[in-house]
Coordinates of C-alpha atoms in Angstrom, one line a residue:
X24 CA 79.9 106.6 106.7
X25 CA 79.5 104.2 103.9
X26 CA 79.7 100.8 104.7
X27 CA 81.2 98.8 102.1
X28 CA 81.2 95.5 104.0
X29 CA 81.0 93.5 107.7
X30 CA 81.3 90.5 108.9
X31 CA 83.1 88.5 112.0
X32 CA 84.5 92.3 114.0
X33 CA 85.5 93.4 110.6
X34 CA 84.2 97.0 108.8
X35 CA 85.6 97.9 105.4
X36 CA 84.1 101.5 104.9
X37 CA 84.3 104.4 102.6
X38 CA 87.4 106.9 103.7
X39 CA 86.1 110.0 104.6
X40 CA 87.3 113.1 104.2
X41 CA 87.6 114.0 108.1
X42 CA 90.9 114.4 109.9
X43 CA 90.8 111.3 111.7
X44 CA 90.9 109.5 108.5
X45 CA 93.8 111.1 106.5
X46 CA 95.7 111.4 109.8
X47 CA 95.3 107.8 110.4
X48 CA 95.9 107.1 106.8
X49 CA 99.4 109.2 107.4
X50 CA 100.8 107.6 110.3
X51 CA 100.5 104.7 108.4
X52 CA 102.7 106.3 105.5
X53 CA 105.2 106.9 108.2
X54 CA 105.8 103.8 109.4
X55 CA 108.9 102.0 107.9
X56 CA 107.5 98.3 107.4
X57 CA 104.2 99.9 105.4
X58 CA 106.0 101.9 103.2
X59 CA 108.6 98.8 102.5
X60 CA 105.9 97.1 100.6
X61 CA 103.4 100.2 99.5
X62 CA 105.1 103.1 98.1
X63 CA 108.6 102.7 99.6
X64 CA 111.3 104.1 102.0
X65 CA 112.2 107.0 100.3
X66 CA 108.8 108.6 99.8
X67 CA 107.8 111.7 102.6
X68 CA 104.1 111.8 103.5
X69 CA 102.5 114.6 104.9
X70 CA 98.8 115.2 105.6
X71 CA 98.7 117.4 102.5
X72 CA 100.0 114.5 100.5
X73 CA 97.3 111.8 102.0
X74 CA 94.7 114.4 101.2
X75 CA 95.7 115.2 97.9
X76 CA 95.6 111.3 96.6
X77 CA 92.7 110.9 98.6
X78 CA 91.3 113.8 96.3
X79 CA 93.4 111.5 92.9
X80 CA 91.5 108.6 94.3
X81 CA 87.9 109.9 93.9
X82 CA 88.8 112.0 90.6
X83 CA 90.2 107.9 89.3
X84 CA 87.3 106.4 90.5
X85 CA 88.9 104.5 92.6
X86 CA 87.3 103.7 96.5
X87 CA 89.7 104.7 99.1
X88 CA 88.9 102.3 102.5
X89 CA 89.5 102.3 105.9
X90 CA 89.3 98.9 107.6
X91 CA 88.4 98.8 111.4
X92 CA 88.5 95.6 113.4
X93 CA 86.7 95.3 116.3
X94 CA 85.7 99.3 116.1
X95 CA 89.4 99.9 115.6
X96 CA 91.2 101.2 112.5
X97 CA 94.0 98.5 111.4
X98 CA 94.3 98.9 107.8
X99 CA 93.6 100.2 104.1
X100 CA 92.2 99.1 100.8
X101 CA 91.2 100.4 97.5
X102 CA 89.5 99.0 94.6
X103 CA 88.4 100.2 90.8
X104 CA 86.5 99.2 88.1
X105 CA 88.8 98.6 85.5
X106 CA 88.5 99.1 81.5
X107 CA 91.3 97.3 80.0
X108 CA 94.8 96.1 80.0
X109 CA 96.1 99.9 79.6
X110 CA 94.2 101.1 82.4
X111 CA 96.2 98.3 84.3
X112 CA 98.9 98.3 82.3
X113 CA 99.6 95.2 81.7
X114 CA 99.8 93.7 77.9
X115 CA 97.1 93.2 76.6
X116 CA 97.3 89.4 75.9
X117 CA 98.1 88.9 79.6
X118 CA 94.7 90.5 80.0
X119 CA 92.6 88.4 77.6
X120 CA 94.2 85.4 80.0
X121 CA 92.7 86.8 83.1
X122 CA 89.8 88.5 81.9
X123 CA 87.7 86.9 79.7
X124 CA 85.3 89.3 77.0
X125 CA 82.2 90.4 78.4
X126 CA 83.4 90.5 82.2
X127 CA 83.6 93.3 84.5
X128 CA 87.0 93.5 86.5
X129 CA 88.1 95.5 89.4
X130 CA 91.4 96.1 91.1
X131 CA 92.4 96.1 94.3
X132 CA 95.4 97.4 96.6
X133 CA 95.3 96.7 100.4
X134 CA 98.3 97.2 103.4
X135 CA 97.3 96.1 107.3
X136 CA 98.7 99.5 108.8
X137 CA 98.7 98.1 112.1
X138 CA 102.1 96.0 113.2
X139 CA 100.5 94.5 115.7
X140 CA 97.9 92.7 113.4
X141 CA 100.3 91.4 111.0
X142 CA 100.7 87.5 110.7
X143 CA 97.7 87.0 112.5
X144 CA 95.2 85.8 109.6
X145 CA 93.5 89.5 109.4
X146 CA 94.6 90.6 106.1
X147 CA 93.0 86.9 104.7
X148 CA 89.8 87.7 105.9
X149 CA 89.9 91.3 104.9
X150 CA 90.6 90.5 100.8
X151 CA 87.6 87.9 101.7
X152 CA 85.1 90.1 102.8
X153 CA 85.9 93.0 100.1
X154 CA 85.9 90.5 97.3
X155 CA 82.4 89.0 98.6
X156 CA 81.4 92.6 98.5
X157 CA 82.5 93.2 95.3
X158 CA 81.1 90.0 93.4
X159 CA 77.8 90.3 95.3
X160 CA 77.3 94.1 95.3
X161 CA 79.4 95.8 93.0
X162 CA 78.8 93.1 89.4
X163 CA 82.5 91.8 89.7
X164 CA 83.2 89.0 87.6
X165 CA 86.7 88.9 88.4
X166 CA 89.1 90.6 90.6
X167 CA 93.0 91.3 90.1
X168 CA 95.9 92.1 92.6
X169 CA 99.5 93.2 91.6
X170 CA 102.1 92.8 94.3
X171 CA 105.4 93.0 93.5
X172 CA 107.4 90.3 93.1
X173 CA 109.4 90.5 96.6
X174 CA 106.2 91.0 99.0
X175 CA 106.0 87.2 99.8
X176 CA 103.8 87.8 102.5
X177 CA 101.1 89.3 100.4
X178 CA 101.2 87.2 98.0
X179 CA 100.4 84.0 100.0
X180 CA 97.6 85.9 101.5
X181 CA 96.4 86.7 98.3
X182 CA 96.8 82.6 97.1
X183 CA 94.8 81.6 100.4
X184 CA 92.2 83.9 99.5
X185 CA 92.1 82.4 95.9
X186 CA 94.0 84.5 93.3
X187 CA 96.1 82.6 91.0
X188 CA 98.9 83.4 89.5
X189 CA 98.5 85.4 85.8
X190 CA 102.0 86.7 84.7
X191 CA 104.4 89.1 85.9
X192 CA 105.3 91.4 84.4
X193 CA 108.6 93.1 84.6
X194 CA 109.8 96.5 85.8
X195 CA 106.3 97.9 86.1
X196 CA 106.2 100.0 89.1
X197 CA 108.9 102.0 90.7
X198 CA 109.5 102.0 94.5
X199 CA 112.6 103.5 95.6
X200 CA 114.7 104.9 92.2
X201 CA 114.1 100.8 90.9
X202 CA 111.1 99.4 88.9
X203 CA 109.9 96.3 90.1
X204 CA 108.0 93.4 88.7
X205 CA 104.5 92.9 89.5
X206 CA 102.8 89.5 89.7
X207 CA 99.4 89.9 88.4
X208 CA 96.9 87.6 90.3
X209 CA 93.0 87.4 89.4
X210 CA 90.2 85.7 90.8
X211 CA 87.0 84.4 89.5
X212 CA 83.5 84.7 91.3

């Protein structure tokens, strides 16, 4: 297991590839109030889907994460170095505003998989902890976030945690048979 960070009860580490992992990963891709807010209602997960992004993930670069609180699993989180505004497809002007020449930028996507640890603070501390990691460990300069428009929730956990605002930008990722605007938030180390 590689630990990515820990502080306070909370472990964000390295998915595996194990079955406990991609079947935890999957019953969180099964439940209704995830999927309202990740990837949407009308997408079917199976374990051979979880393994084959899981297997996507790694090809991208990008570091799949499990998040355990108090030893338990609750939740999920990504991040990726990023190159440029095409590779987060977003204009390139909007990217010059949140990333400034010269600085390395990563990505991140989380969910809290676990109902019962919604609206209790949890998902604050873990976008705290991972973005510690990455300015300390990983060279981050800054760090951007792209909910979509609708996922209040997120997005004031994001603020609290000290993302601002960039732009949105409109119809950029389809949930459901409808493209969606993403807000595009960044934070400076």
């Amino acid at each position: 297991m590689k630990e990515i960070a820990q502080a306070d009860g909370l472990l964000i580490r390295e998915m595996e590839a194990v079955p406990a992992d991609f079947e935890q990963v999957l019953r969180w891709m099964t439940d209704p109030e995830t999927m309202r807010f990740w990837e949407g209602m009308t997408e079917i997960y199976d374990l051979a889907r979880v393994q084959a992004e899981y297997r996507e993930s790694l090809a991208e670069h990008v570091v799949p994460c499990i998040v355990e609180w108090n030893g338990r699993a609750v939740g999920y989180m990504q991040f990726v170095k990023m190159e440029d505004a095409a590779y987060y497809e977003i204009p390139q002007a909007e990217w010059d505003r949140a990333v400034r020449p010269g600085e390395t930028a990563y990505g991140i996507d989380m969910y809290i998989g676990e109902v019962d640890c919604r609206d209790r603070g949890l998902g604050t501390r873990m976008l705290n902890l991972l973005a510690s990691a990455l300015f300390a460990s990983y060279g981050a300069d800054v760090l951007l976030i792209d909910p979509k428009t609708h996922n209040s929730r997120a997005i004031a956990c994001y603020r609290k945690c000290g993302f601002h605002d960039c732009c949105v930008v409109p119809q950029r990722e389809k949930q459901d048979g409808v493209l969606h605007d993403s807000l595009i938030m960044a934070r400076h180390a």
